[in-house]
mmCIF file of C-alpha atoms in Angstrom:
data_model
loop_
_atom_site.group_PDB
_atom_site.id
_atom_site.type_symbol
_atom_site.label_atom_id
_atom_site.label_comp_id
_atom_site.label_asym_id
_atom_site.label_seq_id
_atom_site.Cartn_x
_atom_site.Cartn_y
_atom_site.Cartn_z
ATOM 1 C CA MET P 3 -6.850 10.108 338.093
ATOM 2 C CA ASN P 4 -10.497 9.157 337.625
ATOM 3 C CA ASN P 5 -11.798 11.302 334.767
ATOM 4 C CA ASN P 6 -15.089 11.602 336.661
ATOM 5 C CA VAL P 7 -13.370 13.716 339.314
ATOM 6 C CA ILE P 8 -13.254 16.711 336.973
ATOM 7 C CA LYS P 9 -16.043 16.698 334.397
ATOM 8 C CA SER P 10 -16.924 18.972 331.576
ATOM 9 C CA LYS P 11 -20.305 20.611 332.017
ATOM 10 C CA GLN P 12 -22.670 19.806 329.149
ATOM 11 C CA GLN P 13 -20.809 17.958 326.390
ATOM 12 C CA LYS P 14 -17.994 20.437 325.874
ATOM 13 C CA PRO P 15 -14.438 19.358 326.693
ATOM 14 C CA ILE P 16 -13.022 20.738 329.882
ATOM 15 C CA VAL P 17 -9.811 21.827 328.120
ATOM 16 C CA SER P 18 -9.192 23.269 324.682
ATOM 17 C CA VAL P 19 -5.549 22.745 323.742
ATOM 18 C CA VAL P 20 -4.467 25.480 321.352
ATOM 19 C CA MET P 21 -1.641 24.465 319.030
ATOM 20 C CA ASN P 22 -0.220 26.807 316.411
ATOM 21 C CA CYS P 23 2.153 25.595 313.751
ATOM 22 C CA CYS P 24 3.989 26.785 310.680
ATOM 23 C CA ASN P 25 6.161 24.192 308.917
ATOM 24 C CA CYS P 26 6.167 22.033 312.019
ATOM 25 C CA ALA P 27 6.037 18.554 310.515
ATOM 26 C CA LYS P 28 9.300 17.420 312.116
ATOM 27 C CA TYR P 29 7.988 17.756 315.670
ATOM 28 C CA LEU P 30 4.224 17.779 315.268
ATOM 29 C CA LYS P 31 3.429 14.116 315.917
ATOM 30 C CA GLU P 32 5.445 14.017 319.133
ATOM 31 C CA ALA P 33 3.653 17.126 320.417
ATOM 32 C CA ILE P 34 0.180 15.788 319.567
ATOM 33 C CA ASP P 35 0.988 12.375 321.026
ATOM 34 C CA SER P 36 1.897 14.057 324.323
ATOM 35 C CA VAL P 37 -1.657 15.431 324.522
ATOM 36 C CA TYR P 38 -3.192 12.052 323.651
ATOM 37 C CA SER P 39 -1.071 10.520 326.430
ATOM 38 C CA GLN P 40 -2.616 12.723 329.134
ATOM 39 C CA THR P 41 -4.100 11.044 332.192
ATOM 40 C CA VAL P 42 -7.074 13.400 331.733
ATOM 41 C CA GLN P 43 -8.748 12.749 328.393
ATOM 42 C CA ASP P 44 -11.512 15.380 328.463
ATOM 43 C CA TRP P 45 -9.989 17.774 325.913
ATOM 44 C CA GLU P 46 -9.957 18.924 322.325
ATOM 45 C CA ILE P 47 -7.019 20.105 320.226
ATOM 46 C CA ILE P 48 -7.408 23.203 318.079
ATOM 47 C CA LEU P 49 -4.558 23.041 315.567
ATOM 48 C CA TRP P 50 -4.155 26.222 313.529
ATOM 49 C CA ASP P 51 -1.792 25.896 310.565
ATOM 50 C CA ASN P 52 -0.337 29.310 309.718
ATOM 51 C CA ALA P 53 -0.032 28.767 305.941
ATOM 52 C CA SER P 54 2.624 26.053 306.159
ATOM 53 C CA THR P 55 4.404 25.036 302.966
ATOM 54 C CA GLU P 56 4.919 21.574 304.446
ATOM 55 C CA LYS P 57 2.227 18.955 304.076
ATOM 56 C CA ILE P 58 0.964 17.836 307.473
ATOM 57 C CA ASP P 59 -2.324 16.268 306.326
ATOM 58 C CA GLN P 60 -1.059 12.727 306.769
ATOM 59 C CA ILE P 61 -0.088 13.438 310.363
ATOM 60 C CA VAL P 62 -3.332 15.229 311.210
ATOM 61 C CA ASN P 63 -5.545 12.601 309.571
ATOM 62 C CA SER P 64 -4.044 9.838 311.694
ATOM 63 C CA TYR P 65 -5.903 11.117 314.791
ATOM 64 C CA ASP P 66 -9.546 11.074 315.854
ATOM 65 C CA GLU P 67 -12.134 13.866 315.875
ATOM 66 C CA ARG P 68 -10.728 15.387 319.070
ATOM 67 C CA LEU P 69 -8.065 16.987 316.889
ATOM 68 C CA ARG P 70 -9.695 19.847 314.978
ATOM 69 C CA TYR P 71 -7.483 21.128 312.185
ATOM 70 C CA PHE P 72 -7.744 24.588 310.594
ATOM 71 C CA ARG P 73 -5.499 26.181 307.990
ATOM 72 C CA GLY P 74 -4.911 29.809 307.060
ATOM 73 C CA GLU P 75 -4.090 30.514 303.432
ATOM 74 C CA GLN P 76 -1.941 33.567 304.182
ATOM 75 C CA LYS P 77 0.727 33.758 306.864
ATOM 76 C CA ILE P 78 -0.107 36.161 309.667
ATOM 77 C CA THR P 79 1.614 37.187 312.901
ATOM 78 C CA LEU P 80 1.687 34.598 315.662
ATOM 79 C CA GLY P 81 -0.536 36.816 317.795
ATOM 80 C CA ALA P 82 -3.167 36.844 315.039
ATOM 81 C CA ALA P 83 -2.773 33.096 314.437
ATOM 82 C CA ARG P 84 -3.331 32.314 318.119
ATOM 83 C CA ASN P 85 -6.523 34.380 318.014
ATOM 84 C CA LYS P 86 -7.708 32.412 314.973
ATOM 85 C CA ALA P 87 -7.288 29.219 316.967
ATOM 86 C CA LEU P 88 -9.091 30.673 319.995
ATOM 87 C CA GLU P 89 -12.145 31.408 317.831
ATOM 88 C CA HIS P 90 -12.778 27.651 317.650
ATOM 89 C CA ALA P 91 -12.060 26.747 321.297
ATOM 90 C CA VAL P 92 -15.027 25.790 323.482
ATOM 91 C CA GLY P 93 -13.397 24.270 326.586
ATOM 92 C CA GLU P 94 -13.760 25.583 330.121
ATOM 93 C CA TYR P 95 -9.996 26.086 330.187
ATOM 94 C CA ILE P 96 -7.522 27.070 327.493
ATOM 95 C CA ALA P 97 -4.089 25.443 327.438
ATOM 96 C CA PHE P 98 -1.292 26.085 324.970
ATOM 97 C CA LEU P 99 1.245 23.766 323.385
ATOM 98 C CA ASP P 100 3.533 24.811 320.561
ATOM 99 C CA CYS P 101 4.342 22.107 318.061
ATOM 100 C CA ASP P 102 7.998 21.780 318.977
ATOM 101 C CA ASP P 103 7.304 21.207 322.691
ATOM 102 C CA ILE P 104 5.785 18.291 324.613
ATOM 103 C CA TRP P 105 3.736 17.689 327.751
ATOM 104 C CA TYR P 106 4.301 15.044 330.393
ATOM 105 C CA PRO P 107 1.310 12.693 330.934
ATOM 106 C CA GLU P 108 0.051 14.215 334.216
ATOM 107 C CA LYS P 109 0.333 17.849 333.064
ATOM 108 C CA LEU P 110 -3.372 18.581 332.756
ATOM 109 C CA GLU P 111 -4.321 16.466 335.772
ATOM 110 C CA LYS P 112 -2.036 18.391 338.117
ATOM 111 C CA GLN P 113 -3.194 21.775 336.871
ATOM 112 C CA LEU P 114 -6.912 21.007 336.845
ATOM 113 C CA LEU P 115 -6.650 19.962 340.487
ATOM 114 C CA VAL P 116 -5.232 23.404 341.302
ATOM 115 C CA PHE P 117 -8.319 25.007 339.747
ATOM 116 C CA LYS P 118 -10.602 22.514 341.506
ATOM 117 C CA PHE P 119 -9.327 23.314 344.993
ATOM 118 C CA ASN P 120 -8.547 27.038 344.485
ATOM 119 C CA SER P 121 -11.612 28.795 343.093
ATOM 120 C CA ASN P 122 -9.886 32.192 343.008
ATOM 121 C CA VAL P 123 -7.120 30.941 340.719
ATOM 122 C CA LYS P 124 -7.747 31.631 337.041
ATOM 123 C CA PHE P 125 -4.268 30.944 335.619
ATOM 124 C CA VAL P 126 -1.875 28.073 336.328
ATOM 125 C CA TYR P 127 1.667 27.607 335.065
ATOM 126 C CA GLY P 128 4.469 25.294 336.136
ATOM 127 C CA ASN P 129 8.048 24.183 335.906
ATOM 128 C CA PHE P 130 9.452 22.416 332.859
ATOM 129 C CA TYR P 131 12.668 21.247 331.237
ATOM 130 C CA ASN P 132 14.551 23.199 328.604
ATOM 131 C CA PHE P 133 15.652 20.590 326.075
ATOM 132 C CA VAL P 134 18.614 21.599 323.894
ATOM 133 C CA GLU P 135 18.143 19.618 320.726
ATOM 134 C CA ALA P 136 21.718 19.968 319.471
ATOM 135 C CA SER P 137 23.267 18.358 322.554
ATOM 136 C CA GLY P 138 20.338 16.362 323.917
ATOM 137 C CA SER P 139 20.838 18.008 327.314
ATOM 138 C CA LYS P 140 18.043 19.078 329.642
ATOM 139 C CA LYS P 141 17.859 21.630 332.434
ATOM 140 C CA ARG P 142 14.942 21.897 334.863
ATOM 141 C CA THR P 143 13.436 25.234 335.783
ATOM 142 C CA LYS P 144 12.939 25.857 339.502
ATOM 143 C CA PHE P 145 10.228 28.485 339.682
ATOM 144 C CA VAL P 146 8.593 29.218 343.023
ATOM 145 C CA HIS P 147 5.396 31.244 342.897
ATOM 146 C CA PRO P 148 5.993 34.462 344.866
ATOM 147 C CA LYS P 149 3.684 35.963 347.450
ATOM 148 C CA GLY P 150 2.184 39.377 346.842
ATOM 149 C CA ASP P 151 1.967 41.229 343.535
ATOM 150 C CA PHE P 152 2.729 38.573 340.902
ATOM 151 C CA PHE P 153 2.390 41.133 338.111
ATOM 152 C CA ALA P 154 5.108 43.326 339.647
ATOM 153 C CA TYR P 155 7.300 40.280 340.234
ATOM 154 C CA SER P 156 6.869 39.123 336.645
ATOM 155 C CA LEU P 157 7.909 42.503 335.282
ATOM 156 C CA PHE P 158 11.254 41.751 336.945
ATOM 157 C CA ASN P 159 11.444 38.045 336.295
ATOM 158 C CA TYR P 160 8.948 36.515 333.870
ATOM 159 C CA ASN P 161 8.865 32.748 334.409
ATOM 160 C CA ILE P 162 5.725 31.568 332.612
ATOM 161 C CA GLY P 163 6.468 28.933 329.996
ATOM 162 C CA MET P 164 3.908 28.947 327.194
ATOM 163 C CA LEU P 165 3.789 25.139 327.219
ATOM 164 C CA THR P 166 2.728 25.064 330.897
ATOM 165 C CA SER P 167 0.113 27.825 330.790
ATOM 166 C CA ILE P 168 -3.585 27.095 331.271
ATOM 167 C CA MET P 169 -6.268 29.683 331.997
ATOM 168 C CA SER P 170 -9.981 30.122 332.508
ATOM 169 C CA ARG P 171 -11.656 30.655 329.156
ATOM 170 C CA ALA P 172 -14.484 32.696 330.739
ATOM 171 C CA GLU P 173 -12.054 35.220 332.211
ATOM 172 C CA LEU P 174 -9.932 35.238 329.060
ATOM 173 C CA MET P 175 -12.938 36.179 326.961
ATOM 174 C CA LYS P 176 -13.647 39.097 329.284
ATOM 175 C CA MET P 177 -10.360 40.713 328.277
ATOM 176 C CA GLU P 178 -10.729 43.772 326.046
ATOM 177 C CA GLU P 179 -8.084 42.266 323.740
ATOM 178 C CA LEU P 180 -6.819 38.722 323.281
ATOM 179 C CA PHE P 181 -3.376 38.218 321.734
ATOM 180 C CA ASP P 182 -1.956 41.440 320.323
ATOM 181 C CA GLU P 183 -1.860 40.840 316.587
ATOM 182 C CA ASN P 184 1.113 43.170 316.121
ATOM 183 C CA LEU P 185 3.344 40.721 317.978
ATOM 184 C CA THR P 186 4.939 37.513 316.780
ATOM 185 C CA LEU P 187 7.585 36.674 319.435
ATOM 186 C CA SER P 188 6.239 37.979 322.740
ATOM 187 C CA GLU P 189 2.500 37.851 322.134
ATOM 188 C CA GLU P 190 1.975 35.413 325.009
ATOM 189 C CA TYR P 191 4.022 37.563 327.425
ATOM 190 C CA GLU P 192 1.888 40.611 326.643
ATOM 191 C CA LEU P 193 -1.431 38.767 327.052
ATOM 192 C CA PHE P 194 -0.464 36.725 330.102
ATOM 193 C CA MET P 195 0.881 39.810 331.882
ATOM 194 C CA ARG P 196 -2.375 41.659 331.266
ATOM 195 C CA PHE P 197 -4.296 38.605 332.497
ATOM 196 C CA ILE P 198 -2.340 38.179 335.750
ATOM 197 C CA TYR P 199 -2.717 41.902 336.423
ATOM 198 C CA PHE P 200 -6.431 41.192 336.960
ATOM 199 C CA TYR P 201 -6.567 37.522 338.004
ATOM 200 C CA GLU P 202 -4.871 35.247 340.514
ATOM 201 C CA ALA P 203 -2.237 32.772 339.316
ATOM 202 C CA ALA P 204 -0.644 29.654 340.808
ATOM 203 C CA CYS P 205 2.374 27.504 339.994
ATOM 204 C CA VAL P 206 2.779 23.715 339.883
ATOM 205 C CA ASP P 207 6.175 22.809 341.269
ATOM 206 C CA ASP P 208 6.601 19.620 339.238
ATOM 207 C CA PRO P 209 8.014 19.804 335.688
ATOM 208 C CA LEU P 210 5.075 19.573 333.295
ATOM 209 C CA GLY P 211 6.835 19.154 329.954
ATOM 210 C CA GLU P 212 9.796 20.009 327.772
ATOM 211 C CA CYS P 213 10.525 23.200 325.849
ATOM 212 C CA ARG P 214 12.621 22.379 322.808
ATOM 213 C CA ILE P 215 15.446 24.797 321.987
ATOM 214 C CA HIS P 216 16.501 24.494 318.354
ATOM 215 C CA PRO P 217 17.932 26.776 315.642
ATOM 216 C CA LYS P 218 14.779 26.953 313.497
ATOM 217 C CA SER P 219 12.406 28.254 316.166
ATOM 218 C CA SER P 220 10.978 31.706 315.443
ATOM 219 C CA SER P 221 12.545 33.041 318.630
ATOM 220 C CA LYS P 222 15.918 32.216 317.089
ATOM 221 C CA THR P 223 15.313 33.095 313.448
ATOM 222 C CA GLN P 224 13.600 36.406 314.277
ATOM 223 C CA SER P 225 15.648 37.354 317.328
ATOM 224 C CA ASP P 226 16.214 40.868 315.991
ATOM 225 C CA LYS P 227 12.560 41.638 316.867
ATOM 226 C CA TRP P 228 12.855 41.022 320.621
ATOM 227 C CA ALA P 229 13.973 44.530 321.565
ATOM 228 C CA TYR P 230 11.284 46.188 319.445
ATOM 229 C CA GLU P 231 8.502 44.016 320.830
ATOM 230 C CA ILE P 232 9.456 44.538 324.472
ATOM 231 C CA GLN P 233 9.591 48.306 323.900
ATOM 232 C CA TYR P 234 6.182 48.106 322.199
ATOM 233 C CA ILE P 235 4.740 46.232 325.191
ATOM 234 C CA LEU P 236 6.278 48.629 327.699
ATOM 235 C CA ASP P 237 4.754 51.597 325.864
ATOM 236 C CA LYS P 238 1.414 49.785 325.749
ATOM 237 C CA PHE P 239 1.393 49.058 329.482
ATOM 238 C CA GLU P 240 2.091 52.724 330.173
ATOM 239 C CA ARG P 241 -1.036 53.576 328.165
ATOM 240 C CA ILE P 242 -3.468 50.991 329.521
ATOM 241 C CA ILE P 243 -2.418 50.386 333.156
ATOM 242 C CA PRO P 244 -3.284 53.302 335.449
ATOM 243 C CA GLY P 245 -0.173 54.870 336.988
ATOM 244 C CA PHE P 246 2.084 52.204 335.488
ATOM 245 C CA GLN P 247 5.237 54.336 335.293
ATOM 246 C CA TYR P 248 4.809 55.603 338.871
ATOM 247 C CA ARG P 249 3.852 52.274 340.442
ATOM 248 C CA TYR P 250 6.621 50.199 338.862
ATOM 249 C CA PRO P 251 9.679 52.480 338.363
ATOM 250 C CA LYS P 252 12.303 49.856 339.228
ATOM 251 C CA GLN P 253 10.634 47.246 337.068
ATOM 252 C CA ILE P 254 10.552 49.670 334.155
ATOM 253 C CA GLU P 255 14.260 50.358 334.645
ATOM 254 C CA VAL P 256 14.959 46.630 334.428
ATOM 255 C CA LEU P 257 12.766 46.261 331.336
ATOM 256 C CA MET P 258 14.608 49.109 329.635
ATOM 257 C CA ALA P 259 17.893 47.405 330.477
ATOM 258 C CA LYS P 260 16.490 44.151 329.113
ATOM 259 C CA ILE P 261 15.758 45.871 325.812
ATOM 260 C CA GLN P 262 19.402 46.857 325.633
ATOM 261 C CA TYR P 263 20.384 43.290 326.466
ATOM 262 C CA TYR P 264 18.343 41.992 323.527
ATOM 263 C CA ASN P 265 20.078 44.496 321.259
ATOM 264 C CA ALA P 266 23.449 43.393 322.606
ATOM 265 C CA ARG P 267 22.611 39.708 322.265
ATOM 266 C CA TYR P 268 21.742 40.232 318.628
ATOM 267 C CA GLU P 269 25.105 41.923 318.063
ATOM 268 C CA MET P 270 26.877 39.044 319.804
ATOM 269 C CA ARG P 271 25.219 36.594 317.439
ATOM 270 C CA LEU P 272 26.685 38.628 314.599
ATOM 271 C CA GLY P 273 30.104 38.498 316.268
ATOM 272 C CA ASN P 274 30.137 42.209 317.130
ATOM 273 C CA LYS P 275 31.497 42.030 320.674
ATOM 274 C CA ARG P 276 32.576 45.654 320.840
ATOM 275 C CA LYS P 277 29.169 46.905 319.691
ATOM 276 C CA ALA P 278 27.442 44.645 322.234
ATOM 277 C CA ARG P 279 29.732 45.971 324.983
ATOM 278 C CA GLU P 280 28.877 49.573 324.096
ATOM 279 C CA ILE P 281 25.162 48.770 324.250
ATOM 280 C CA LEU P 282 25.398 47.087 327.673
ATOM 281 C CA LYS P 283 27.725 49.593 329.321
ATOM 282 C CA PRO P 284 25.012 52.180 330.225
ATOM 283 C CA VAL P 285 22.882 49.496 331.944
ATOM 284 C CA ALA P 286 25.688 47.491 333.542
ATOM 285 C CA PHE P 287 24.861 48.715 337.047
ATOM 286 C CA VAL P 288 21.087 48.246 336.928
ATOM 287 C CA ASN P 289 21.603 44.938 338.739
ATOM 288 C CA HIS P 290 24.151 42.144 339.029
ATOM 289 C CA VAL P 291 22.772 40.242 336.031
ATOM 290 C CA PHE P 292 23.443 43.067 333.596
ATOM 291 C CA PHE P 293 26.860 43.637 335.151
ATOM 292 C CA VAL P 294 27.788 39.994 334.519
ATOM 293 C CA LEU P 295 26.460 40.215 330.953
ATOM 294 C CA TYR P 296 28.588 43.303 330.387
ATOM 295 C CA LEU P 297 31.686 41.506 331.718
ATOM 296 C CA LEU P 298 31.007 38.561 329.419
ATOM 297 C CA THR P 299 31.543 40.804 326.389
ATOM 298 C CA PHE P 300 35.231 41.084 327.380
ATOM 299 C CA LEU P 301 35.687 37.305 327.359
ATOM 300 C CA PRO P 302 35.927 34.845 324.455
ATOM 301 C CA MET P 303 32.705 34.355 322.497
ATOM 302 C CA ASP P 304 32.488 30.733 323.657
ATOM 303 C CA VAL P 305 31.982 31.935 327.243
ATOM 304 C CA TRP P 306 28.960 34.013 326.189
ATOM 305 C CA LYS P 307 27.542 31.030 324.303
ATOM 306 C CA TRP P 308 28.111 28.744 327.277
ATOM 307 C CA ALA P 309 26.321 31.186 329.613
ATOM 308 C CA HIS P 310 23.303 31.136 327.256
ATOM 309 C CA LYS P 311 23.369 27.387 326.631
ATOM 310 C CA TYR P 312 20.139 26.559 328.454
ATOM 311 C CA ARG P 313 18.402 29.897 327.979
ATOM 312 C CA PRO P 314 15.507 30.080 325.510
ATOM 313 C CA ALA P 315 15.776 32.878 323.001
ATOM 314 C CA GLY P 316 13.213 35.003 324.835
#
């Protein structure tokens, strides 16, 4: 793509790439290199280091001035850390890339063209590969953007990968709140859902990158927080979205069942199959997915693990 097709107004980059890291040295260079390999080069990287104990200076200093590095001296929630990075972003669009994921070279090009030819669209996401580090296996997502109320659809089936998300900075800054600083696992879900409640979204069919699934990710190491955070978000939506509980009763039922699933999944990781079964039993008939999950608790643990092989922790 000719970089002159989509230009930054004034001298600001068209895209600010927000990267947050904490002890990310193992994967950091590969993630940064995937931004530098983009077919569109009109961007900046805002790298916020959330008080890492690892030294990443040597990696950071090997790049040019388009990589802007900031470090916090005290560790804060991921929601707060993402907001710290956003304070320094000046691009027309904000994209996100966590330091254990990578983009494919045409990621930005394909998404910027969606904005260019669809002026009503303020948020673009896309398909990607889940990459299981332990086995080296990959599985492609196959998301199709639904017609109608995307917010209602996403309450049922949230498909937005953080690594593929890009949004209008102007509209983002109009939000009453950016990332919720009480959240550290589902902060992007909460913000993106609020954003798509107000603004139109679109999906790029092509895979745009790879989401790395590995044991040291925060979604794995802090998996006990999933149920609490989803309940927190559900309560918040009931407060801030007019008529939420009356407009989306079925979606709320599914979210409540999902909370129980997270509780059960945590028990399964501890080897407590009977406890997990008891948790899932009351929600087994919410839909076929929860019924299958309930049945899996009667089978050997390896079957449960196999069924979750390609599923990210969230």
